[in-house]
Amino acid sequence: MMFGTMPQLTPDLIYGVAGIAVFAIGLVGALCTQDRLRRVLALKLCSVGAGFLLVVAAWRGPPAAPDPVPHALVITGIVVMVSATAVALALIRRLQTLETEDDT
Amino acid sequence: MTDPVIIFDLLLAAAVVALAVASLSVRDLFVAIVLFITFGLLSALSWVRLAAPDVALAEAAIGTGVTGALLLKTLRHLRYVSGTLDRAEALSVTPAAPVPAPVIWANAAFCGLVTLGLAVAFLGAPRSGPGFDALVAEAMPASGVDHPVTAVLLNFRAYDTLMEVVVLLAAVIAVWQIERGLSDAPAPVLGAVWEGFARLTLPAIVVVGTYLLWKGAEAPGGAFQGGAVLAAVGLLLLLSRLYVPQPSHRGVARWAFVLGTGAFAGVALLVAGGGRVAFEYPPEHAKTLILLIEGLVTISIAVTLAALFHGREPVALRSDRGRA
Amino acid sequence: MTLDPMILALFAPLFGAVAAFVLPRAAGAVGLVAVLLTCGAVLALARQVLAAGAVTLELGGWAPPMGIALRADGLGVAMLAMTAAVGLLVSVGALDALREARQRQYFWPLWLLLLTGMNGVYLGTDIFNLYVMIEVIALAAVGLTVLSGTREAVRAGLEYMYASILGALLFLMGVGFVYLQLGRLDFAGLIAAEPSAALSAALALMIVGLLLKTALFPLHFWLPAAHANATAPASALLSGLVVKAALYIFLRLTTHVPLPDEILVTLIGALGAGAVLWGGVQALRAERLKLLVAWSTVVQIGLIFIAFARAGQVGLAESWKAAALLILAHGVAKAAMFLAAGRIRDEVGHDIIRDLDRAPIRPTLAQFTFALAAISLIGLPPSLGFIGKWSLMEGAMAAGYWHWVAVTMIGTLLSVAYFSRVLAGFLRFDRVRAPLGEHQGWALADIAPLTLAISAISLGLLAAPILSFIELGYPFGAKP
């Protein structure tokens, strides 16, 4: 692909750019937000962005079937991310409880 | 530019990006989480457009459903602890300290740099380049299942999948370690209407979950999607108070958490021998073994996800209060 | 059923974790058996590698790139051996150091899962698999960080979690780009790849993620609090072992796909220099003993990256050996030091550095251990740390990069200064108001850190065999 020429719009290009945008938004959120819960949300956005990239990379353009390996990888990534989210949220809840107890 | 569906793709992609921005910038956290759930569902829809129904199912069920439930539960806990449960005001749960300007600039520069790298890498990469397509197609007949994604997850790259189940186990152990005791926050309860709905739908959800698992062998679906749907049963049971975790249930719960990991790893070890290595299922038994692993892993995933939602080890509160 | 030592090294800790979790009362015994089995597996693997060079195992019988292969070579086995040996001694120390039943109950499954993840990293050859492995490590490590349950520990654990997730996601994004570019994810594919801008960008993403996980300055912000507030055995594992996993992946990646530019190598070295200087100053200012030790980890990580960059791009083919030596030396010495710091704190009742010389109780054995570990970390002969630092400077001098030599020298002086703050307190008795206690503060729990510290010193004498061992099997696929 050349810069400057108008690229042919295909789903993989559209969603690929969208995925990168989502990842970048998540990155900004993760680094620049103060709120603890919102940072978890931002990290989850990053992981969806990475998922977009892999799903786009697996796409082959009909009628060809997509490559199943990246699909499996994304499913793994989703499960890994929900585990990490659950731990982060448990830490947030515990921390809030501890901080409130100390204040009173 | 011949395909009219491209317009739909453009709109969908724009909506996904807009929702991502909105969910991070809206003031009220509750609204943010709802926007995030919408974002997740639309992402799943985009992945259907990209011919990835398995991924879309997993994202909708686990990435959006379970994650959304976890976020909402946490928000409720935070509001309860900070005493803002009844007020509808926007909640800032974290005491915000001002960030020094150089740090903000450094972060912004870092984000910009990374995004630039991403753009360069994406636009410079070949469209629909090489992949595993041919290799997978060649190996499919020996895999024991008909659906390529399931074959990859449970056979070709079973090692990855085992470790993914291990991650889930590590998460539930860590969560139990972090929080314990019976929650003194009032559990979010369903209204009467929803409770009736829950009782009616529970059997249906069980059927759907089991079907998803069974179908995984030849069509989109499988252990993770099925497990997540079954976890929804657990969530509803917890929410409708049909099931309240008790300290005496911990033993069974521990076994349920490790069931998937144990069975997966056990089968991987037991098939080794006679010239075969670990994870090498004998072709004639491959389908049976894969279904066995999937079934047990599904149970583990469902129980683990529900436990992650419950979020704490159910022990009698005694030493906990004084120690904190 | 035939059991390959590589499989045993992965599955022994995994089944150990499962058993320790479902049998909480027997967790300690189960854990110790699992770690011993892992040590046995690593020994068997080391013998195989000594006899035959690198060994490979294609899991499930599926060949890469579609399947996943395990590969053990000299460097990988050296890391496995360091992990298993340090892990065994920390485990022995943990039997005594963890007093609360609840801490014991959760320490073992989390630590064994951590061990599974680290062994998986050292045997892995597939970058997506490495992503999953670093997540296993991250979750278990965060669990260990917050084991003490204090507010500071939970806060540090949350920061660690954020950094860890972000690092892993940057890595995953890089993995996605590698797939987009090459259509495969195994190391062999990376080695064979034609260098291109897109591939470099992918690699850069992965490297940034790894640097965040291994806490190279200025991405170290999460480390001091996390390592200083964990319980002593957890700190020893986190500081001695966990940061090394990401570091190891970094070494592998940068040698499979060499950094495209001299400037990048210099930049990484400069970040290392920043870590040495900034970490050194912070260690001088630290008020608590464990915080000082944690800042010294930041310094040592920086030093390892200086070793990596010591001779620029052309020297990369040799520089990894200096980095590897420093990794091994730091792992052993830092685990000893954290355990000793924990012992001192247990006996004295606090770990405020300024007041250590006022304590009537002198845990002399733990203090001696601390001093021995400091000798290796400062880099005095004949310790392994000395050999590592020496080979760093030798390479830098041979290549004419005197600035790295200068930074290393300054770092050494700084480390002498901040460790002296502690050691001086051990040796002063004139400020004790109360009569010195009869109790010498010796306990069985001193044996593990002391053994580690003595190994850190004496392994220096075995530097030549270690060096020739890590070269076995051409760790980076490049046959001479």
Tab-separated table of N, CA and C in Angstrom, chain C residues 190-323:
chain	number	residue	atom	x	y	z
C	190	LEU	N	10.951	-15.673	13.231
C	190	LEU	CA	11.544	-14.358	13.470
C	190	LEU	C	12.989	-14.320	12.976
C	191	ILE	N	13.707	-15.429	13.209
C	191	ILE	CA	15.116	-15.442	12.800
C	191	ILE	C	15.217	-15.346	11.283
C	192	ALA	N	14.285	-16.036	10.606
C	192	ALA	CA	14.369	-16.087	9.153
C	192	ALA	C	13.819	-14.834	8.491
C	193	ALA	N	13.148	-13.969	9.273
C	193	ALA	CA	12.432	-12.856	8.658
C	193	ALA	C	13.382	-11.831	8.073
C	194	GLU	N	12.927	-11.236	6.959
C	194	GLU	CA	13.643	-10.100	6.387
C	194	GLU	C	13.377	-8.878	7.262
C	195	PRO	N	14.391	-8.124	7.610
C	195	PRO	CA	14.112	-6.923	8.406
C	195	PRO	C	13.297	-5.911	7.607
C	196	SER	N	12.325	-5.297	8.272
C	196	SER	CA	11.518	-4.279	7.600
C	196	SER	C	11.045	-3.294	8.649
C	197	ALA	N	10.560	-2.155	8.185
C	197	ALA	CA	10.126	-1.118	9.123
C	197	ALA	C	8.961	-1.609	9.959
C	198	ALA	N	8.010	-2.312	9.311
C	198	ALA	CA	6.830	-2.772	10.044
C	198	ALA	C	7.234	-3.775	11.124
C	199	LEU	N	8.173	-4.653	10.776
C	199	LEU	CA	8.608	-5.648	11.760
C	199	LEU	C	9.316	-4.954	12.924
C	200	SER	N	10.095	-3.935	12.609
C	200	SER	CA	10.779	-3.205	13.670
C	200	SER	C	9.783	-2.538	14.597
C	201	ALA	N	8.715	-1.984	13.999
C	201	ALA	CA	7.706	-1.334	14.841
C	201	ALA	C	7.057	-2.361	15.762
C	202	ALA	N	6.763	-3.535	15.212
C	202	ALA	CA	6.172	-4.594	16.027
C	202	ALA	C	7.110	-4.959	17.170
C	203	LEU	N	8.378	-5.112	16.818
C	203	LEU	CA	9.366	-5.480	17.832
C	203	LEU	C	9.481	-4.387	18.887
C	204	ALA	N	9.431	-3.130	18.433
C	204	ALA	CA	9.549	-2.029	19.384
C	204	ALA	C	8.406	-2.057	20.392
C	205	LEU	N	7.189	-2.349	19.895
C	205	LEU	CA	6.043	-2.447	20.805
C	205	LEU	C	6.278	-3.519	21.850
C	206	MET	N	6.724	-4.691	21.389
C	206	MET	CA	6.946	-5.785	22.327
C	206	MET	C	8.013	-5.398	23.336
C	207	ILE	N	9.048	-4.712	22.850
C	207	ILE	CA	10.141	-4.351	23.750
C	207	ILE	C	9.664	-3.352	24.793
C	208	VAL	N	8.865	-2.367	24.366
C	208	VAL	CA	8.358	-1.403	25.356
C	208	VAL	C	7.543	-2.136	26.427
C	209	GLY	N	6.702	-3.074	25.982
C	209	GLY	CA	5.921	-3.842	26.944
C	209	GLY	C	6.818	-4.592	27.923
C	210	LEU	N	7.872	-5.197	27.392
C	210	LEU	CA	8.773	-5.973	28.254
C	210	LEU	C	9.543	-5.058	29.198
C	211	LEU	N	9.959	-3.895	28.704
C	211	LEU	CA	10.697	-2.968	29.576
C	211	LEU	C	9.809	-2.512	30.726
C	212	LEU	N	8.517	-2.342	30.430
C	212	LEU	CA	7.589	-1.968	31.500
C	212	LEU	C	7.515	-3.087	32.530
C	213	LYS	N	7.502	-4.324	32.058
C	213	LYS	CA	7.383	-5.460	32.972
C	213	LYS	C	8.661	-5.692	33.753
C	214	THR	N	9.795	-5.404	33.118
C	214	THR	CA	11.046	-5.654	33.818
C	214	THR	C	11.505	-4.407	34.567
C	215	ALA	N	10.764	-3.311	34.426
C	215	ALA	CA	10.971	-2.101	35.223
C	215	ALA	C	12.296	-1.416	34.925
C	216	LEU	N	12.566	-1.183	33.623
C	216	LEU	CA	13.736	-0.377	33.288
C	216	LEU	C	13.349	1.095	33.414
C	217	PHE	N	14.222	1.887	34.063
C	217	PHE	CA	14.024	3.322	34.156
C	217	PHE	C	13.650	3.883	32.779
C	218	PRO	N	12.713	4.762	32.605
C	218	PRO	CA	11.812	5.350	33.603
C	218	PRO	C	10.506	4.595	33.773
C	219	LEU	N	10.469	3.330	33.394
C	219	LEU	CA	9.232	2.559	33.535
C	219	LEU	C	9.264	1.736	34.821
C	220	HIS	N	10.089	2.181	35.771
C	220	HIS	CA	10.280	1.406	36.995
C	220	HIS	C	9.329	1.833	38.098
C	221	PHE	N	8.445	2.831	37.809
C	221	PHE	CA	7.689	3.506	38.869
C	221	PHE	C	6.941	2.550	39.793
C	222	TRP	N	6.564	1.388	39.291
C	222	TRP	CA	5.741	0.497	40.115
C	222	TRP	C	6.591	-0.382	41.025
C	223	LEU	N	7.881	-0.546	40.676
C	223	LEU	CA	8.649	-1.618	41.329
C	223	LEU	C	8.974	-1.376	42.794
C	224	PRO	N	9.548	-0.211	43.172
C	224	PRO	CA	10.008	-0.099	44.567
C	224	PRO	C	8.913	-0.370	45.585
C	225	ALA	N	7.741	0.229	45.391
C	225	ALA	CA	6.678	0.023	46.380
C	225	ALA	C	6.235	-1.433	46.411
C	226	ALA	N	6.110	-2.041	45.232
C	226	ALA	CA	5.621	-3.420	45.179
C	226	ALA	C	6.590	-4.363	45.876
C	227	HIS	N	7.888	-4.214	45.580
C	227	HIS	CA	8.857	-5.140	46.160
C	227	HIS	C	9.114	-4.843	47.636
C	228	ALA	N	8.986	-3.581	48.033
C	228	ALA	CA	9.296	-3.240	49.416
C	228	ALA	C	8.168	-3.632	50.358
C	229	ASN	N	6.937	-3.696	49.881
C	229	ASN	CA	5.809	-3.931	50.785
C	229	ASN	C	5.342	-5.378	50.827
C	230	ALA	N	5.903	-6.228	49.978
C	230	ALA	CA	5.505	-7.635	50.006
C	230	ALA	C	6.148	-8.311	51.222
C	231	THR	N	5.660	-9.489	51.582
C	231	THR	CA	6.326	-10.247	52.643
C	231	THR	C	7.684	-10.723	52.118
C	232	ALA	N	8.599	-11.028	53.041
C	232	ALA	CA	9.990	-11.271	52.633
C	232	ALA	C	10.148	-12.359	51.567
C	233	PRO	N	9.553	-13.554	51.733
C	233	PRO	CA	9.763	-14.560	50.677
C	233	PRO	C	9.192	-14.096	49.343
C	234	ALA	N	8.051	-13.395	49.391
C	234	ALA	CA	7.478	-12.905	48.138
C	234	ALA	C	8.393	-11.871	47.497
C	235	SER	N	8.949	-10.968	48.307
C	235	SER	CA	9.879	-9.980	47.760
C	235	SER	C	11.071	-10.659	47.113
C	236	ALA	N	11.583	-11.696	47.776
C	236	ALA	CA	12.748	-12.390	47.232
C	236	ALA	C	12.415	-12.992	45.872
C	237	LEU	N	11.223	-13.582	45.754
C	237	LEU	CA	10.828	-14.176	44.480
C	237	LEU	C	10.606	-13.092	43.432
C	238	LEU	N	9.925	-12.021	43.821
C	238	LEU	CA	9.601	-10.963	42.855
C	238	LEU	C	10.858	-10.297	42.328
C	239	SER	N	11.758	-9.970	43.251
C	239	SER	CA	12.933	-9.204	42.855
C	239	SER	C	13.994	-10.100	42.227
C	240	GLY	N	14.163	-11.290	42.803
C	240	GLY	CA	15.216	-12.164	42.312
C	240	GLY	C	14.835	-12.830	41.001
C	241	LEU	N	13.569	-13.223	40.879
C	241	LEU	CA	13.200	-14.083	39.757
C	241	LEU	C	12.242	-13.440	38.750
C	242	VAL	N	11.172	-12.813	39.249
C	242	VAL	CA	10.082	-12.461	38.324
C	242	VAL	C	10.512	-11.459	37.265
C	243	VAL	N	11.259	-10.412	37.666
C	243	VAL	CA	11.630	-9.417	36.655
C	243	VAL	C	12.548	-10.016	35.593
C	244	LYS	N	13.164	-11.147	35.916
C	244	LYS	CA	14.091	-11.759	34.962
C	244	LYS	C	13.374	-12.393	33.778
C	245	ALA	N	12.115	-12.779	33.973
C	245	ALA	CA	11.405	-13.456	32.884
C	245	ALA	C	11.263	-12.517	31.688
C	246	ALA	N	10.795	-11.286	31.948
C	246	ALA	CA	10.638	-10.333	30.858
C	246	ALA	C	12.003	-9.973	30.264
C	247	LEU	N	12.994	-9.891	31.147
C	247	LEU	CA	14.350	-9.563	30.705
C	247	LEU	C	14.884	-10.637	29.750
C	248	TYR	N	14.576	-11.877	30.086
C	248	TYR	CA	15.021	-12.998	29.267
C	248	TYR	C	14.359	-12.951	27.888
C	249	ILE	N	13.063	-12.675	27.878
C	249	ILE	CA	12.377	-12.574	26.582
C	249	ILE	C	12.993	-11.440	25.766
C	250	PHE	N	13.313	-10.343	26.452
C	250	PHE	CA	13.954	-9.222	25.762
C	250	PHE	C	15.258	-9.671	25.104
C	251	LEU	N	16.084	-10.396	25.859
C	251	LEU	CA	17.361	-10.868	25.309
C	251	LEU	C	17.138	-11.745	24.085
C	252	ARG	N	16.174	-12.676	24.207
C	252	ARG	CA	15.898	-13.567	23.083
C	252	ARG	C	15.467	-12.772	21.847
C	253	LEU	N	14.480	-11.907	22.038
C	253	LEU	CA	13.914	-11.180	20.900
C	253	LEU	C	14.963	-10.337	20.208
C	254	THR	N	15.736	-9.581	21.011
C	254	THR	CA	16.660	-8.647	20.383
C	254	THR	C	17.794	-9.377	19.689
C	255	THR	N	17.996	-10.613	20.022
C	255	THR	CA	19.042	-11.320	19.314
C	255	THR	C	18.490	-12.056	18.102
C	256	HIS	N	17.212	-12.456	18.189
C	256	HIS	CA	16.609	-13.074	17.001
C	256	HIS	C	16.382	-12.042	15.905
C	257	VAL	N	15.850	-10.890	16.299
C	257	VAL	CA	15.659	-9.806	15.335
C	257	VAL	C	16.510	-8.659	15.838
C	258	PRO	N	17.733	-8.537	15.352
C	258	PRO	CA	18.624	-7.533	15.916
C	258	PRO	C	18.026	-6.133	15.792
C	259	LEU	N	18.280	-5.322	16.795
C	259	LEU	CA	17.806	-3.938	16.742
C	259	LEU	C	18.376	-3.287	15.489
C	260	PRO	N	17.529	-2.585	14.749
C	260	PRO	CA	17.946	-2.118	13.433
C	260	PRO	C	18.966	-0.985	13.480
C	261	ASP	N	19.119	-0.381	14.626
C	261	ASP	CA	19.869	0.866	14.616
C	261	ASP	C	20.792	0.949	15.820
C	262	GLU	N	21.964	1.476	15.606
C	262	GLU	CA	22.903	1.717	16.692
C	262	GLU	C	22.298	2.649	17.745
C	263	ILE	N	21.508	3.615	17.254
C	263	ILE	CA	20.933	4.604	18.182
C	263	ILE	C	20.048	3.923	19.217
C	264	LEU	N	19.288	2.900	18.776
C	264	LEU	CA	18.389	2.213	19.696
C	264	LEU	C	19.182	1.494	20.780
C	265	VAL	N	20.276	0.859	20.375
C	265	VAL	CA	21.115	0.166	21.360
C	265	VAL	C	21.633	1.173	22.370
C	266	THR	N	22.106	2.314	21.854
C	266	THR	CA	22.611	3.347	22.763
C	266	THR	C	21.505	3.848	23.671
C	267	LEU	N	20.296	3.999	23.108
C	267	LEU	CA	19.175	4.485	23.912
C	267	LEU	C	18.900	3.537	25.069
C	268	ILE	N	18.890	2.230	24.771
C	268	ILE	CA	18.627	1.257	25.835
C	268	ILE	C	19.717	1.334	26.896
C	269	GLY	N	20.974	1.463	26.431
C	269	GLY	CA	22.058	1.626	27.398
C	269	GLY	C	21.881	2.889	28.220
C	270	ALA	N	21.417	3.968	27.563
C	270	ALA	CA	21.237	5.232	28.283
C	270	ALA	C	20.150	5.100	29.337
C	271	LEU	N	19.066	4.368	29.006
C	271	LEU	CA	18.021	4.139	30.005
C	271	LEU	C	18.595	3.356	31.181
C	272	GLY	N	19.443	2.372	30.852
C	272	GLY	CA	20.102	1.618	31.916
C	272	GLY	C	20.938	2.537	32.786
C	273	ALA	N	21.674	3.459	32.146
C	273	ALA	CA	22.492	4.402	32.917
C	273	ALA	C	21.604	5.266	33.798
C	274	GLY	N	20.458	5.704	33.238
C	274	GLY	CA	19.520	6.475	34.044
C	274	GLY	C	19.075	5.695	35.260
C	275	ALA	N	18.797	4.399	35.070
C	275	ALA	CA	18.365	3.565	36.188
C	275	ALA	C	19.452	3.479	37.245
C	276	VAL	N	20.703	3.310	36.811
C	276	VAL	CA	21.805	3.176	37.757
C	276	VAL	C	21.942	4.443	38.591
C	277	LEU	N	21.853	5.598	37.921
C	277	LEU	CA	22.064	6.854	38.653
C	277	LEU	C	20.853	7.199	39.516
C	278	TRP	N	19.670	7.181	38.919
C	278	TRP	CA	18.459	7.566	39.647
C	278	TRP	C	18.182	6.582	40.794
C	279	GLY	N	18.270	5.289	40.455
C	279	GLY	CA	18.040	4.271	41.481
C	279	GLY	C	19.046	4.388	42.609
C	280	GLY	N	20.303	4.691	42.250
C	280	GLY	CA	21.329	4.836	43.273
C	280	GLY	C	21.014	5.977	44.216
C	281	VAL	N	20.611	7.118	43.645
C	281	VAL	CA	20.290	8.272	44.489
C	281	VAL	C	19.093	7.951	45.381
C	282	GLN	N	18.077	7.298	44.803
C	282	GLN	CA	16.896	6.967	45.606
C	282	GLN	C	17.246	5.978	46.719
C	283	ALA	N	18.139	5.050	46.419
C	283	ALA	CA	18.540	4.085	47.452
C	283	ALA	C	19.264	4.804	48.579
C	284	LEU	N	20.028	5.846	48.231
C	284	LEU	CA	20.703	6.627	49.270
C	284	LEU	C	19.704	7.329	50.175
C	285	ARG	N	18.553	7.693	49.598
C	285	ARG	CA	17.573	8.457	50.355
C	285	ARG	C	16.555	7.581	51.086
C	286	ALA	N	16.510	6.287	50.751
C	286	ALA	CA	15.462	5.417	51.303
C	286	ALA	C	15.582	5.347	52.822
C	287	GLU	N	14.434	5.353	53.490
C	287	GLU	CA	14.463	5.289	54.943
C	287	GLU	C	14.325	3.872	55.452
C	288	ARG	N	13.693	3.027	54.652
C	288	ARG	CA	13.470	1.659	55.104
C	288	ARG	C	14.378	0.702	54.366
C	289	LEU	N	14.787	-0.325	55.080
C	289	LEU	CA	15.744	-1.277	54.535
C	289	LEU	C	15.205	-1.946	53.267
C	290	LYS	N	13.933	-2.413	53.340
C	290	LYS	CA	13.413	-3.137	52.178
C	290	LYS	C	13.259	-2.213	50.977
C	291	LEU	N	12.957	-0.930	51.239
C	291	LEU	CA	12.844	0.002	50.125
C	291	LEU	C	14.211	0.207	49.470
C	292	LEU	N	15.245	0.277	50.293
C	292	LEU	CA	16.599	0.413	49.756
C	292	LEU	C	16.933	-0.784	48.872
C	293	VAL	N	16.591	-1.978	49.353
C	293	VAL	CA	16.890	-3.180	48.569
C	293	VAL	C	16.103	-3.161	47.255
C	294	ALA	N	14.860	-2.679	47.323
C	294	ALA	CA	14.044	-2.616	46.108
C	294	ALA	C	14.650	-1.633	45.104
C	295	TRP	N	15.129	-0.480	45.589
C	295	TRP	CA	15.771	0.466	44.665
C	295	TRP	C	17.038	-0.125	44.095
C	296	SER	N	17.715	-0.946	44.863
C	296	SER	CA	18.918	-1.575	44.330
C	296	SER	C	18.558	-2.526	43.183
C	297	THR	N	17.338	-3.091	43.212
C	297	THR	CA	16.904	-3.897	42.063
C	297	THR	C	16.794	-3.026	40.817
C	298	VAL	N	16.237	-1.816	40.974
C	298	VAL	CA	16.142	-0.907	39.825
C	298	VAL	C	17.536	-0.665	39.249
C	299	VAL	N	18.515	-0.439	40.135
C	299	VAL	CA	19.884	-0.197	39.705
C	299	VAL	C	20.427	-1.399	38.940
C	300	GLN	N	20.203	-2.591	39.507
C	300	GLN	CA	20.778	-3.787	38.887
C	300	GLN	C	20.150	-4.070	37.530
C	301	ILE	N	18.845	-3.813	37.411
C	301	ILE	CA	18.202	-3.983	36.093
C	301	ILE	C	18.868	-3.042	35.096
C	302	GLY	N	19.103	-1.802	35.530
C	302	GLY	CA	19.773	-0.850	34.651
C	302	GLY	C	21.139	-1.367	34.220
C	303	LEU	N	21.844	-1.930	35.176
C	303	LEU	CA	23.185	-2.451	34.899
C	303	LEU	C	23.133	-3.558	33.843
C	304	ILE	N	22.110	-4.403	33.953
C	304	ILE	CA	21.982	-5.496	32.991
C	304	ILE	C	21.770	-4.927	31.581
C	305	PHE	N	20.993	-3.850	31.490
C	305	PHE	CA	20.784	-3.268	30.161
C	305	PHE	C	22.045	-2.563	29.658
C	306	ILE	N	22.841	-2.016	30.572
C	306	ILE	CA	24.120	-1.447	30.135
C	306	ILE	C	25.001	-2.566	29.592
C	307	ALA	N	24.983	-3.707	30.283
C	307	ALA	CA	25.767	-4.846	29.799
C	307	ALA	C	25.315	-5.254	28.409
C	308	PHE	N	23.995	-5.187	28.189
C	308	PHE	CA	23.457	-5.532	26.878
C	308	PHE	C	23.997	-4.581	25.807
C	309	ALA	N	24.100	-3.289	26.167
C	309	ALA	CA	24.472	-2.285	25.173
C	309	ALA	C	25.957	-1.972	25.200
C	310	ARG	N	26.723	-2.733	25.951
C	310	ARG	CA	28.088	-2.308	26.285
C	310	ARG	C	28.956	-2.078	25.061
C	311	ALA	N	28.743	-2.824	24.010
C	311	ALA	CA	29.631	-2.694	22.860
C	311	ALA	C	28.864	-2.354	21.594
C	312	GLY	N	27.708	-1.718	21.773
C	312	GLY	CA	26.975	-1.274	20.595
C	312	GLY	C	26.391	-2.425	19.804
C	313	GLN	N	25.938	-2.090	18.600
C	313	GLN	CA	25.229	-3.072	17.792
C	313	GLN	C	26.118	-4.240	17.375
C	314	VAL	N	27.366	-3.929	17.025
C	314	VAL	CA	28.239	-5.008	16.551
C	314	VAL	C	28.562	-5.975	17.680
C	315	GLY	N	28.528	-5.464	18.926
C	315	GLY	CA	28.920	-6.322	20.037
C	315	GLY	C	27.786	-7.174	20.580
C	316	LEU	N	26.559	-7.043	20.000
C	316	LEU	CA	25.410	-7.752	20.581
C	316	LEU	C	25.637	-9.248	20.639
C	317	ALA	N	26.378	-9.778	19.659
C	317	ALA	CA	26.576	-11.220	19.599
C	317	ALA	C	27.301	-11.739	20.834
C	318	GLU	N	28.070	-10.871	21.490
C	318	GLU	CA	28.786	-11.289	22.686
C	318	GLU	C	28.165	-10.697	23.956
C	319	SER	N	27.569	-9.523	23.820
C	319	SER	CA	27.151	-8.786	25.015
C	319	SER	C	26.113	-9.529	25.839
C	320	TRP	N	25.296	-10.351	25.206
C	320	TRP	CA	24.242	-11.035	25.974
C	320	TRP	C	24.833	-11.891	27.075
C	321	LYS	N	26.083	-12.344	26.882
C	321	LYS	CA	26.667	-13.208	27.917
C	321	LYS	C	26.908	-12.421	29.187
C	322	ALA	N	27.423	-11.205	29.029
C	322	ALA	CA	27.622	-10.360	30.211
C	322	ALA	C	26.286	-10.095	30.890
C	323	ALA	N	25.251	-9.798	30.070
C	323	ALA	CA	23.928	-9.544	30.648
C	323	ALA	C	23.425	-10.777	31.383
